[in-house]
Coordinates of C-alpha atoms and ligand atoms in Angstrom, one line a residue:
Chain P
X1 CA -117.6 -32.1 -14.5
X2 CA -117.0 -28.2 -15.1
X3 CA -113.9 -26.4 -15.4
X4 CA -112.2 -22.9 -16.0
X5 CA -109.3 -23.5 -18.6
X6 CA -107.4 -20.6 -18.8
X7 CA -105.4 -21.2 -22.4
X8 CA -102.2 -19.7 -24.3
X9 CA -103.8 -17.9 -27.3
X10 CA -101.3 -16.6 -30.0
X11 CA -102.1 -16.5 -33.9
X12 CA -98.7 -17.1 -35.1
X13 CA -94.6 -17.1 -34.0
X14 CA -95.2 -12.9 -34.7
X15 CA -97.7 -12.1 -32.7
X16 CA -98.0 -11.7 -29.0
X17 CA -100.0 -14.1 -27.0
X18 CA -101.6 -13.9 -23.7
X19 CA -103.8 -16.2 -21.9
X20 CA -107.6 -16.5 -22.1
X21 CA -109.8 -18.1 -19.6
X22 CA -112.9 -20.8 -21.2
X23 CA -115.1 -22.7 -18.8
X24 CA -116.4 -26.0 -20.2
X25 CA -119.0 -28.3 -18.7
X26 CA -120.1 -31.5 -19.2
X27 CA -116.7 -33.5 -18.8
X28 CA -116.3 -36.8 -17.5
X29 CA -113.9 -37.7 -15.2
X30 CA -111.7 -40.0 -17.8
X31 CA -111.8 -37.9 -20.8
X32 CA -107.9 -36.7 -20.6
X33 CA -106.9 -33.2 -21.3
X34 CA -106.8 -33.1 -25.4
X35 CA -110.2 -34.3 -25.2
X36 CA -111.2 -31.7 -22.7
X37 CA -110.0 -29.5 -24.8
X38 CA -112.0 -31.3 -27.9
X39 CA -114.9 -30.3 -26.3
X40 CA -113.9 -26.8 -25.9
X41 CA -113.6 -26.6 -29.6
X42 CA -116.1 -27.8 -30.5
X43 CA -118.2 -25.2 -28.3
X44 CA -115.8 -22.7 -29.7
X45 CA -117.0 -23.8 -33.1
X46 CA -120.2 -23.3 -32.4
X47 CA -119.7 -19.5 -31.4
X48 CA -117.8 -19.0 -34.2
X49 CA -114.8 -19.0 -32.3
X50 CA -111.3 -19.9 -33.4
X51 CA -110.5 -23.7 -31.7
X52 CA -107.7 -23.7 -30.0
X53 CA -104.7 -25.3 -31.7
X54 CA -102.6 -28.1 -30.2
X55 CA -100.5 -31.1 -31.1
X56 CA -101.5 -34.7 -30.6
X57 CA -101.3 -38.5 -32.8
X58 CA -101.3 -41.5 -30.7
X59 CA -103.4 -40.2 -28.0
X60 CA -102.4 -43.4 -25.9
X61 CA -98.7 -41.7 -24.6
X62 CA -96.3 -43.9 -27.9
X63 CA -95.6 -41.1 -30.2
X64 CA -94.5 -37.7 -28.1
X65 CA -96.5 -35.5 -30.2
X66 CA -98.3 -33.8 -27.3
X67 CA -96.8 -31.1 -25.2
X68 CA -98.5 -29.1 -22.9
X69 CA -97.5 -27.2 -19.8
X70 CA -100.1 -27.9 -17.4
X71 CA -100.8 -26.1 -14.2
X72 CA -96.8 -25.4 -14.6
X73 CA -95.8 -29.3 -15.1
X74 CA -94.9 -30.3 -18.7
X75 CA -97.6 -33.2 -19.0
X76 CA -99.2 -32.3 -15.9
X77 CA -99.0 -33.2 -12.8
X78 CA -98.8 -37.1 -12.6
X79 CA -95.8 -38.9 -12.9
X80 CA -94.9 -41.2 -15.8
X81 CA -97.6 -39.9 -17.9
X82 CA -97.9 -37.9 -21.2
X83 CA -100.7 -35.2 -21.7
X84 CA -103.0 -37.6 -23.9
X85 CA -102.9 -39.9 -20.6
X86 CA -104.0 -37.4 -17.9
X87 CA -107.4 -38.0 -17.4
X88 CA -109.6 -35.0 -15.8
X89 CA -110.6 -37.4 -12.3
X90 CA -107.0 -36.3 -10.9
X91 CA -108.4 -32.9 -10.6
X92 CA -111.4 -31.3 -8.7
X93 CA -114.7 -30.2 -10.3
X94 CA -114.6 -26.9 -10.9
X95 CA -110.7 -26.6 -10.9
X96 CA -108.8 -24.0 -13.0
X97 CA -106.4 -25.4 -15.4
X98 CA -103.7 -23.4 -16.9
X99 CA -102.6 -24.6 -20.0
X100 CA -99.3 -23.0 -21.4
X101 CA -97.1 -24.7 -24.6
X102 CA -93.5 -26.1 -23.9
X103 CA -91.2 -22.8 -23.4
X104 CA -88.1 -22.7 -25.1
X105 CA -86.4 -20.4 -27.4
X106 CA -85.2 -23.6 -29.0
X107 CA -89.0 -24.3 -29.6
X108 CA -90.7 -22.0 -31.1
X109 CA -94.7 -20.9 -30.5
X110 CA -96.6 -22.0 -33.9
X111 CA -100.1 -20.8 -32.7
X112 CA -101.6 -21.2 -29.6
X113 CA -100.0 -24.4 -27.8
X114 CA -98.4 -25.7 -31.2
X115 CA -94.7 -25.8 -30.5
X116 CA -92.0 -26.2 -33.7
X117 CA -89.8 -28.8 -32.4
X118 CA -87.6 -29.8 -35.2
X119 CA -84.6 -28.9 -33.5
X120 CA -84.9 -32.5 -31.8
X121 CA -84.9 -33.6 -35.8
X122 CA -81.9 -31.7 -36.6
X123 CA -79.9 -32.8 -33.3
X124 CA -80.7 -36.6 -34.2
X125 CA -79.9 -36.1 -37.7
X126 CA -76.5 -35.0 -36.5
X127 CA -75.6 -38.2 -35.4
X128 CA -78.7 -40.2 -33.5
X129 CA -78.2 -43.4 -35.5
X130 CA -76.2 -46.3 -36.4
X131 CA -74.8 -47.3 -40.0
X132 CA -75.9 -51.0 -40.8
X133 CA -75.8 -53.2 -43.5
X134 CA -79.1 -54.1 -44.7
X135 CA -79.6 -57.7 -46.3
X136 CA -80.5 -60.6 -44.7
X137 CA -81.5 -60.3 -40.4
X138 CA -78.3 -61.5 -38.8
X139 CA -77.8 -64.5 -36.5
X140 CA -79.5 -64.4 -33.3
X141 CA -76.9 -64.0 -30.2
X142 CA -73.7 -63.3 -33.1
X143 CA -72.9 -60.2 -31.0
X144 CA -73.2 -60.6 -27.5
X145 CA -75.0 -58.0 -25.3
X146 CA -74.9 -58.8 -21.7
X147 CA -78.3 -58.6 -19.7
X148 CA -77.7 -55.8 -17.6
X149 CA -76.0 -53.3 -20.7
X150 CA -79.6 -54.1 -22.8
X151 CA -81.7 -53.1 -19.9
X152 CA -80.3 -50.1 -19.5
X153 CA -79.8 -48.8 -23.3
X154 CA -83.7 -49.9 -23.4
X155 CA -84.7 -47.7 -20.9
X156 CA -82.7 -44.9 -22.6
X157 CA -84.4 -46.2 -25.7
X158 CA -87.8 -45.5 -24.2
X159 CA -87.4 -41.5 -25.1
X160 CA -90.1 -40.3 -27.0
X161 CA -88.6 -37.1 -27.5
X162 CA -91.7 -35.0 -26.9
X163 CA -89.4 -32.1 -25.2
X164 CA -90.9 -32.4 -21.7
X165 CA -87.3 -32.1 -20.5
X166 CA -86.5 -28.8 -22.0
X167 CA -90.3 -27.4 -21.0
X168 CA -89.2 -28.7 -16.9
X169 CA -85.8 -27.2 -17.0
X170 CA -85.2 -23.9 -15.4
X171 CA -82.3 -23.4 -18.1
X172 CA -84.7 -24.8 -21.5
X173 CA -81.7 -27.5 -21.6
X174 CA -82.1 -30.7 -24.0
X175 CA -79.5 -32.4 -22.3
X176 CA -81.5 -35.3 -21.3
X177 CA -82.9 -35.9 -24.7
X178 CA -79.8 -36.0 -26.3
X179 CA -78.5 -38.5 -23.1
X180 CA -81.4 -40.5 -23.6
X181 CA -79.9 -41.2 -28.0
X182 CA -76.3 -40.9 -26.8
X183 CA -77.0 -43.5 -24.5
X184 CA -78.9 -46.0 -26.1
X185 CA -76.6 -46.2 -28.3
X186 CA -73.1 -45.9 -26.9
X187 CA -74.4 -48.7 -24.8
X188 CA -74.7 -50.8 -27.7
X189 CA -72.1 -52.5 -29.8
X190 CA -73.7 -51.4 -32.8
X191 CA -73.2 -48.0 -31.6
X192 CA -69.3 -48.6 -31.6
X193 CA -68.2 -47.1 -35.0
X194 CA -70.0 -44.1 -34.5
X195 CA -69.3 -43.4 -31.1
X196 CA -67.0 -40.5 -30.7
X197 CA -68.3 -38.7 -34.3
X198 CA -72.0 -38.8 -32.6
X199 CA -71.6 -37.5 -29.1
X200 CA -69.5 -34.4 -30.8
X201 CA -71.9 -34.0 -33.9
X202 CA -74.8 -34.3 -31.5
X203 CA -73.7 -31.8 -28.4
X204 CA -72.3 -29.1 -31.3
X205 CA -76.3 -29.4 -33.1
X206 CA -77.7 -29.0 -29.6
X207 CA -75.7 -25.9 -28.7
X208 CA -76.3 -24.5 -32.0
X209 CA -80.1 -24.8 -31.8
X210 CA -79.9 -22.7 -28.7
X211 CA -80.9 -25.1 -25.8
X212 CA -79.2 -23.8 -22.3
X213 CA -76.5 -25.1 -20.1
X214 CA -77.3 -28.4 -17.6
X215 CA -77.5 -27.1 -14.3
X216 CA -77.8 -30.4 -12.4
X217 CA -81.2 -29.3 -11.3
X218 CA -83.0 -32.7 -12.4
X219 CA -86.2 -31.0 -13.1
X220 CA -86.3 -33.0 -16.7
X221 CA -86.1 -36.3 -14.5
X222 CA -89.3 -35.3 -12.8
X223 CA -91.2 -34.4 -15.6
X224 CA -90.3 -37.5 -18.6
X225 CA -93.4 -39.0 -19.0
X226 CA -90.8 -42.1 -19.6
X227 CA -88.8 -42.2 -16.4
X228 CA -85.6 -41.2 -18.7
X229 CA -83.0 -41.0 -15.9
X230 CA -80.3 -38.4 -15.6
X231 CA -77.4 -40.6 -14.9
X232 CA -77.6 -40.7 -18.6
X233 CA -76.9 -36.9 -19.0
X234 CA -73.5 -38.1 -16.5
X235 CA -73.1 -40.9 -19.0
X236 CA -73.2 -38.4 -22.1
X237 CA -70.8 -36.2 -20.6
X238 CA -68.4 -38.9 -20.1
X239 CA -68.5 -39.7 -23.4
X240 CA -68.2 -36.1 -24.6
X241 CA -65.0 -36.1 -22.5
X242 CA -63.7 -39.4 -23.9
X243 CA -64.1 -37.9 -27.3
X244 CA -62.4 -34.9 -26.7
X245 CA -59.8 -36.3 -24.9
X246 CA -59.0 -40.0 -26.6
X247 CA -60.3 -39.8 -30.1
X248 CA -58.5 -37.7 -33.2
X249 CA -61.6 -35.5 -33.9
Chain S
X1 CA -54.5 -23.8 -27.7
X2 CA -57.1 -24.4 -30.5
X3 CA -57.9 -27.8 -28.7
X4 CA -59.0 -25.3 -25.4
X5 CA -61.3 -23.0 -27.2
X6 CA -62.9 -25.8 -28.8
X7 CA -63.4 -27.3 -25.9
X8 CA -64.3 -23.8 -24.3
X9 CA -67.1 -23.0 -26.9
X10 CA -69.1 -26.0 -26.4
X11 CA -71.9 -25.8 -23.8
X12 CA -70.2 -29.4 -22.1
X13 CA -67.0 -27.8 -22.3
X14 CA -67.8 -24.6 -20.3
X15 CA -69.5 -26.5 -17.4
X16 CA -66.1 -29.1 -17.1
X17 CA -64.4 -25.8 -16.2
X18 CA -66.9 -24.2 -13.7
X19 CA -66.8 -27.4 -12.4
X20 CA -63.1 -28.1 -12.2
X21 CA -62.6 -24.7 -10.9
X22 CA -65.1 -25.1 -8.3
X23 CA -63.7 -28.4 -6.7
X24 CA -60.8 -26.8 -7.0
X25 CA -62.0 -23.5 -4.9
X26 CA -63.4 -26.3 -2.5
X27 CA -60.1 -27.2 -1.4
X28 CA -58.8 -24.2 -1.1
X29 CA -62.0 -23.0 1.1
X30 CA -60.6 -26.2 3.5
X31 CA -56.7 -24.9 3.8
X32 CA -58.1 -21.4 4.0
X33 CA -61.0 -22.2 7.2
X34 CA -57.8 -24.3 8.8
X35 CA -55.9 -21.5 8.8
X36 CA -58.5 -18.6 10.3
X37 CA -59.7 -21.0 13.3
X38 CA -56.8 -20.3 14.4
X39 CA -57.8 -16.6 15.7
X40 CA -59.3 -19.1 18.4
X41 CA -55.8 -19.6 19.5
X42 CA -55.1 -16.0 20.0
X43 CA -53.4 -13.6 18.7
X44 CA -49.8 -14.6 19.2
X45 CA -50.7 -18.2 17.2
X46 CA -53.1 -16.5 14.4
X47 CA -50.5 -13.4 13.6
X48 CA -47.4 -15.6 13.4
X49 CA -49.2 -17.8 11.2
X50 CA -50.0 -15.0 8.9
X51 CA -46.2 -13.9 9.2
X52 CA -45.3 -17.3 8.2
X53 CA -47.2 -17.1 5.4
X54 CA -46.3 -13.5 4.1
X55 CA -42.9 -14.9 4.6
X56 CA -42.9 -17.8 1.9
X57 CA -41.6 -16.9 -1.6
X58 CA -44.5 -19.3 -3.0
X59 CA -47.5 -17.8 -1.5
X60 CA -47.8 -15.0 -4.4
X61 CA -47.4 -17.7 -7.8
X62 CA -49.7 -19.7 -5.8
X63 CA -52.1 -16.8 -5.1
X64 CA -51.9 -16.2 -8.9
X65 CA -53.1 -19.6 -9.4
X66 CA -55.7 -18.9 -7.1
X67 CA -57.0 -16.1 -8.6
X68 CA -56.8 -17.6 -11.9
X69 CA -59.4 -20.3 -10.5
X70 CA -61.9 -18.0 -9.2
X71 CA -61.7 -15.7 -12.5
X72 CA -62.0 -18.7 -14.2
X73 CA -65.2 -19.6 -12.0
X74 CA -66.6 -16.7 -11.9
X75 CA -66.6 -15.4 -15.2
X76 CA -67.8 -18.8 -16.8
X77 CA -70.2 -19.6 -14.4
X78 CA -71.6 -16.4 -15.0
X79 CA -71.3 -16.5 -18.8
X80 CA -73.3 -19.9 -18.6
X81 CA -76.2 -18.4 -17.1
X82 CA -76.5 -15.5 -19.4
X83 CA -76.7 -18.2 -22.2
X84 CA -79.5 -20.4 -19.9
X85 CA -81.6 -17.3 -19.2
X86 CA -81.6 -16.4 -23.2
X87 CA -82.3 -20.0 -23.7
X88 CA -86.2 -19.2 -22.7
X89 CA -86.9 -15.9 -23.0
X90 CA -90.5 -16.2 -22.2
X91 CA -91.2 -17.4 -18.8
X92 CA -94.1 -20.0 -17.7
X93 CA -97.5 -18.0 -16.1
X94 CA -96.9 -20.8 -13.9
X95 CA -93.5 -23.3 -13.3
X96 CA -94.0 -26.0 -10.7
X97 CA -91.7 -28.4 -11.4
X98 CA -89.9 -29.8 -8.4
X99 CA -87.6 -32.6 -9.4
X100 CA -84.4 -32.6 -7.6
X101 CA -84.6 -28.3 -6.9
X102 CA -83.4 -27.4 -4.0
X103 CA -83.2 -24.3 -2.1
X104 CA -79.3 -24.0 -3.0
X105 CA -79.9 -24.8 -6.4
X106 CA -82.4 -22.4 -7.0
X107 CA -80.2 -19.3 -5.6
X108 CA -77.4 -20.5 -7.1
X109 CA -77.3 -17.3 -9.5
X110 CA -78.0 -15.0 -6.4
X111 CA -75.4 -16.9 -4.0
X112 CA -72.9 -16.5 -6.2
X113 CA -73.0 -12.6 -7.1
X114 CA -73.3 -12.6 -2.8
X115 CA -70.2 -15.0 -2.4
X116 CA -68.9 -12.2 -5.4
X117 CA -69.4 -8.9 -3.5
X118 CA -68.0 -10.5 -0.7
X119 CA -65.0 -11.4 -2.1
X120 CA -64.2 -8.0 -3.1
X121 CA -64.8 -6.4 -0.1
X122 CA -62.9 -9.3 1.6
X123 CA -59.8 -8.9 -0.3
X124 CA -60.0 -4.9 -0.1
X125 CA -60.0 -5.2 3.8
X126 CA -57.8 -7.9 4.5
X127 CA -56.1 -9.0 1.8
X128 CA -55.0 -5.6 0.6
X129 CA -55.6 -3.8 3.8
X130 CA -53.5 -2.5 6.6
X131 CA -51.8 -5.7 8.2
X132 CA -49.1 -3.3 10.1
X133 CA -51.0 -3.5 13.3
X134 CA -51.2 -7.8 12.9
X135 CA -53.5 -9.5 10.9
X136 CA -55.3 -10.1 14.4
X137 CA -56.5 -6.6 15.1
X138 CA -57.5 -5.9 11.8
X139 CA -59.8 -8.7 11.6
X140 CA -61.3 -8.1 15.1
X141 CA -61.5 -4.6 14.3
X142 CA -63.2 -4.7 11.2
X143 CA -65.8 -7.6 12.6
X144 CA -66.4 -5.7 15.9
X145 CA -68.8 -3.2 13.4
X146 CA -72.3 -6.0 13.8
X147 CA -72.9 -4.9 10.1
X148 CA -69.7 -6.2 8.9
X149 CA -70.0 -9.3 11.1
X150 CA -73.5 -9.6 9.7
X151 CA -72.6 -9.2 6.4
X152 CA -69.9 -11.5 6.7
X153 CA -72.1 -14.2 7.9
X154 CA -74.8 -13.4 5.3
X155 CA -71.8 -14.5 2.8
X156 CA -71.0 -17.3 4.4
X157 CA -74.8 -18.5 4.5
X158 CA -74.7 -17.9 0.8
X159 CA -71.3 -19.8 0.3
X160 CA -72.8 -23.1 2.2
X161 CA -75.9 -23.0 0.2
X162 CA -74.0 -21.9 -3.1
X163 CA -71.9 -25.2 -2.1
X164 CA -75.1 -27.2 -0.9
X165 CA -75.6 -27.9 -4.6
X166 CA -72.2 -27.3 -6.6
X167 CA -70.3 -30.0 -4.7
X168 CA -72.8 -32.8 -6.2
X169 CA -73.6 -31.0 -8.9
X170 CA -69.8 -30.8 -10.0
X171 CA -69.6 -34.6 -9.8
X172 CA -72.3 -35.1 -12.2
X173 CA -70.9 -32.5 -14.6
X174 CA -68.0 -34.7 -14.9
X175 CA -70.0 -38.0 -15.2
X176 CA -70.2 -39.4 -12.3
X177 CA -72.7 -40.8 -11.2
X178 CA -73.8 -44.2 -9.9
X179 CA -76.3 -45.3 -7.3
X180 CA -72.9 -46.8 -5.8
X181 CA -71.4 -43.8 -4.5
X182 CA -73.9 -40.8 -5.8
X183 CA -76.0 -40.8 -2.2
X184 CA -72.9 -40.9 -0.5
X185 CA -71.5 -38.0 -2.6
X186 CA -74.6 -35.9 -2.2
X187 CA -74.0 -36.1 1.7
X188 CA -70.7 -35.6 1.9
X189 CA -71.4 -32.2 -0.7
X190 CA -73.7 -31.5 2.4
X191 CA -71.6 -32.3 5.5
X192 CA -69.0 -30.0 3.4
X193 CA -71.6 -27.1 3.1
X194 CA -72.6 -27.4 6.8
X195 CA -68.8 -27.5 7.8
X196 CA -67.8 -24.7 5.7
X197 CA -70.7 -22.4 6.6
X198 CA -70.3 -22.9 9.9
X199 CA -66.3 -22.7 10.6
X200 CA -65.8 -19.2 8.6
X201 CA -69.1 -17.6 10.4
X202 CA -68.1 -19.2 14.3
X203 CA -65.4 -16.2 14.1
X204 CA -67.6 -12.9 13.3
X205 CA -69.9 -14.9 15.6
X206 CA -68.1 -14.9 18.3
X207 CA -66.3 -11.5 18.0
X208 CA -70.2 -9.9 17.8
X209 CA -70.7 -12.5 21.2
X210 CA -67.4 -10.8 22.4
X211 CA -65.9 -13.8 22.9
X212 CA -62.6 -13.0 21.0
X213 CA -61.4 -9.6 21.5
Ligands
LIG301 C1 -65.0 -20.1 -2.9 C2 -66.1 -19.8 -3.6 C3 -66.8 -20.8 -4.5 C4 -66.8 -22.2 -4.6 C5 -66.0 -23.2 -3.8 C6 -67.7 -22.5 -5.7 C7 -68.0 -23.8 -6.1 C8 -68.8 -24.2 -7.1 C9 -69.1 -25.5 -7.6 C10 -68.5 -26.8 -7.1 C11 -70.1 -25.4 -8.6 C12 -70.7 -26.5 -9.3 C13 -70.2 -26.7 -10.7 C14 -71.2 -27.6 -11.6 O1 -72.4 -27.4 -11.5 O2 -70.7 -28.5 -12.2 C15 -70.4 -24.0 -8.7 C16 -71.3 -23.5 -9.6 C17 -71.5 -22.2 -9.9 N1 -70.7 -21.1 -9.3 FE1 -69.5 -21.3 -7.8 N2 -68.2 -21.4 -6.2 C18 -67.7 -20.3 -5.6 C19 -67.9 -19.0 -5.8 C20 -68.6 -18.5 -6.9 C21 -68.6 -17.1 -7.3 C22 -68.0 -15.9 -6.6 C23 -69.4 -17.0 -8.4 C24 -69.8 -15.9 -9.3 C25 -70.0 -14.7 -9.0 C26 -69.8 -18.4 -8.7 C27 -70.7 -18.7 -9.7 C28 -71.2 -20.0 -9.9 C29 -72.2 -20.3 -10.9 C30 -73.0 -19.3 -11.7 C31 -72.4 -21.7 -10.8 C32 -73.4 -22.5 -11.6 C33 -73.0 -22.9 -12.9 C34 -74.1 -23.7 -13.5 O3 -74.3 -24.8 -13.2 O4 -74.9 -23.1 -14.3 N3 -69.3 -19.2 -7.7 N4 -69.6 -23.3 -7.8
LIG302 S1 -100.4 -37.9 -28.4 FE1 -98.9 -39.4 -28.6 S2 -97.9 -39.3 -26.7 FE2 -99.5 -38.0 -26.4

């Protein structure tokens, strides 16, 4: 297969970017994306060309690393799927593909599609965790977690937090991300102790890294390649107001 | 009070008050629409009601309150989208995520600085305007001009859509959400959009039909 990629190109966070169209032949139809855009490399290499720079790790849709807009969806266009999964058969020979990084001031451009998204880091380390004792593994069943309640904190547990959710929203909001930890762990009776400090540490990090207001818009819904869904983000703002309103903090 | 501007400067905090003020504009939207269908009763009905009104000792505290709401509203709502249009200061080439968009969410911004102007006018003409002749005439008068009327009902297109989305959305804001009632609630925001639209712009409606005179 041929296509007409037409790429974000930017040296570094300084610099202005722009987009620059590549056409690249001899593609088969389940390469995904990042190896699409191997292959570009490597005929950018040849030319002495820069390759284009962009993140990836697990390639098979575990670890969140890769983050690209694609024709204006945040992991492209099919549901449920990260970037490394999109393979090149869901679009037509000869298709132009624009390829954009996540867009965020909270993110920002390292070179070309390479987005700096520690400010996830910093808003977990605020409070997206849960103090244990280590030693020996405790009894099976010693705290009881009915069926329903596990279900549901592991499917908030199934954030990857690759930032797809701030890329889709209109106002570059992290509020599903931080639902997604709030959740999975207010859910939990582990979570308990912690409960009120994290929801307040965590919403004051995420403000402070400069994500926008939640408009209700659900964009980020459409977009997690995990199905995160945004009755959390109602679920974290109950607990925001139970903090504020029941606890001493 | 430093409880309040904590609250106030966090990004959760901020959106609990455009949404509290904005149910709380919703119900006042309902009292208010009761009280112009009356017009359809005539003007003997519609002008004694507004008498009655001017009459009662509470109305001004409770117009204070009032105010307070939409200020409230107003300026917050708009604060929060200064702060989400900072939030990515470099747009997509191309954005099309779909998700749960809608029309009234997407205008939401541009519905509200019409439902703004509107207001201002509105409360320039009528509110503060010059009731000597009756309330009755003054309305008819003003709504006779079609650009008025049109204008009017350009406003109130904009208020329905502007509500389309902020009834729901202000349920969410303050956590709830369940596939229990959530369908039910997005409806109702609907039926409530529809019925709101459609009461306040019946009356410049029917004066441009020349139906009330
Ligand atoms: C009677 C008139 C109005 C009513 C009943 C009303 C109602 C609402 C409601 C219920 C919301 C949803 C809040 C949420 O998302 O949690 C909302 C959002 C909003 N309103 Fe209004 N509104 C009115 C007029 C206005 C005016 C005049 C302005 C500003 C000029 C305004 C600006 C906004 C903005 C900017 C939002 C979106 C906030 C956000 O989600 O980012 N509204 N409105
Ligand atoms: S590279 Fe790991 S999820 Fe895509």
């Amino acid at each position: 297969m041929k296509f007409f990629l037409e790429v974000w190109r930017q040296k570094n966070a300084q610099s202005q970017g722009g987009l620059v169209r590549y056409e690249v032949v001899g593609i088969s139809p389940e390469m995904s994306i990042l190896e699409t855009l191997d292959v570009l490399n490597e005929q950018l290499l040849e030319k002495g060309e820069e390759p284009i720079a962009f993140d990836s790790d697990c390639r098979e849709g575990i670890c969140g690393m890769c983050s690209l807009v694609i024709n204006g969806y945040p992991h492209g266009p099919e549901k449920a799927s990260t970037s490394c999964e999109l393979r090149m058969r869901h679009f037509q020979d000869g298709q132009t593909i624009i390829i954009e990084p996540f867009r965020a001031k909270a993110f920002p451009i390292v070179r070309d599609l390479v987005v700096d998204r520690s400010a996830f880091d910093r808003v977990m380390a605020a409070g997206g965790f849960v103090s244990v004792n280590t030693g020996n593994a405790p009894d099976a069943n010693c705290v009881l977690v009915p069926k329903d309640v596990a279900d549901k904190a592991m499917d908030a547990a199934a954030c990857i937090g690759c930032g797809a959710c701030v890329a889709a929203c209109p106002n570059a909001a992290a509020m599903l991300f931080v639902a997604a930890k709030i959740s999975h762990l207010a859910l939990m009776p582990q979570g308990a102790p912690e409960r009120d400090a994290r929801v307040l540490n965590m919403r004051a990090q995420m403000d402070k890294e400069g994500f926008g207001h939640c408009a209700n818009e659900y964009a980020c819904e459409a977009a997690c390649p995990k199905e995160i869904k945004v009755s959390n983000i109602a679920r974290l703002n109950r607990e925001f107001l139970r903090a504020v309103v029941c606890s001493d903090k | 009070m430093s409880f309040l501007s904590r609250f106030y400067s966090s990004s959760l905090g901020r959106k609990f008050f455009v949404a509290g003020a904005g149910l709380s504009l919703c119900g006042f939207l309902v009292l208010h629409l009761s009280g112009n269908l009356l017009i359809f009763k005539g003007p003997g009905v519609f002008n004694h009601f507004a008498k009655t009104l001017d009459s009662n000792p509470f109305i001004l505290p409770l117009e204070l309150v009032l105010a307070g709401f939409f200020l409230l509203h107003i300026v917050i709502g708009l604060i929060v989208r200064y702060h989400n249009y900072q939030a990515r200061p470099i747009g997509y080439a191309k954005y099309s995520v779909k998700g749960g968009r809608t029309w009234g969410s997407r205008t939401m911004t541009l519905t509200a600085l019409i439902v703004l102007a509107f207001l201002i006018i509105h409360l320039k003409d009528f509110r503060f305007g010059d009731r000597s002749q009756g309330v009755y005439d003054l309305v008819v008068s003003c709504l006779k001009n079609p650009y008025y009327a049109i204008f009017y009902i350009i406003a109130m297109i904009s208020l329905s859509l502007h509500l389309s989305h902020g009834f729901q959305s202000a349920f969410q804001t303050f956590g709830l959400n369940h596939p229990k009632y959530t369908p039910a609630v997005k409806k109702l925001g609907y039926l409530f959009a529809a019925v709101i639209g459609l009461g306040f712009a019946s009356i410049p409606l029917w004066i441009m039909l020349g139906k009330i005179k």
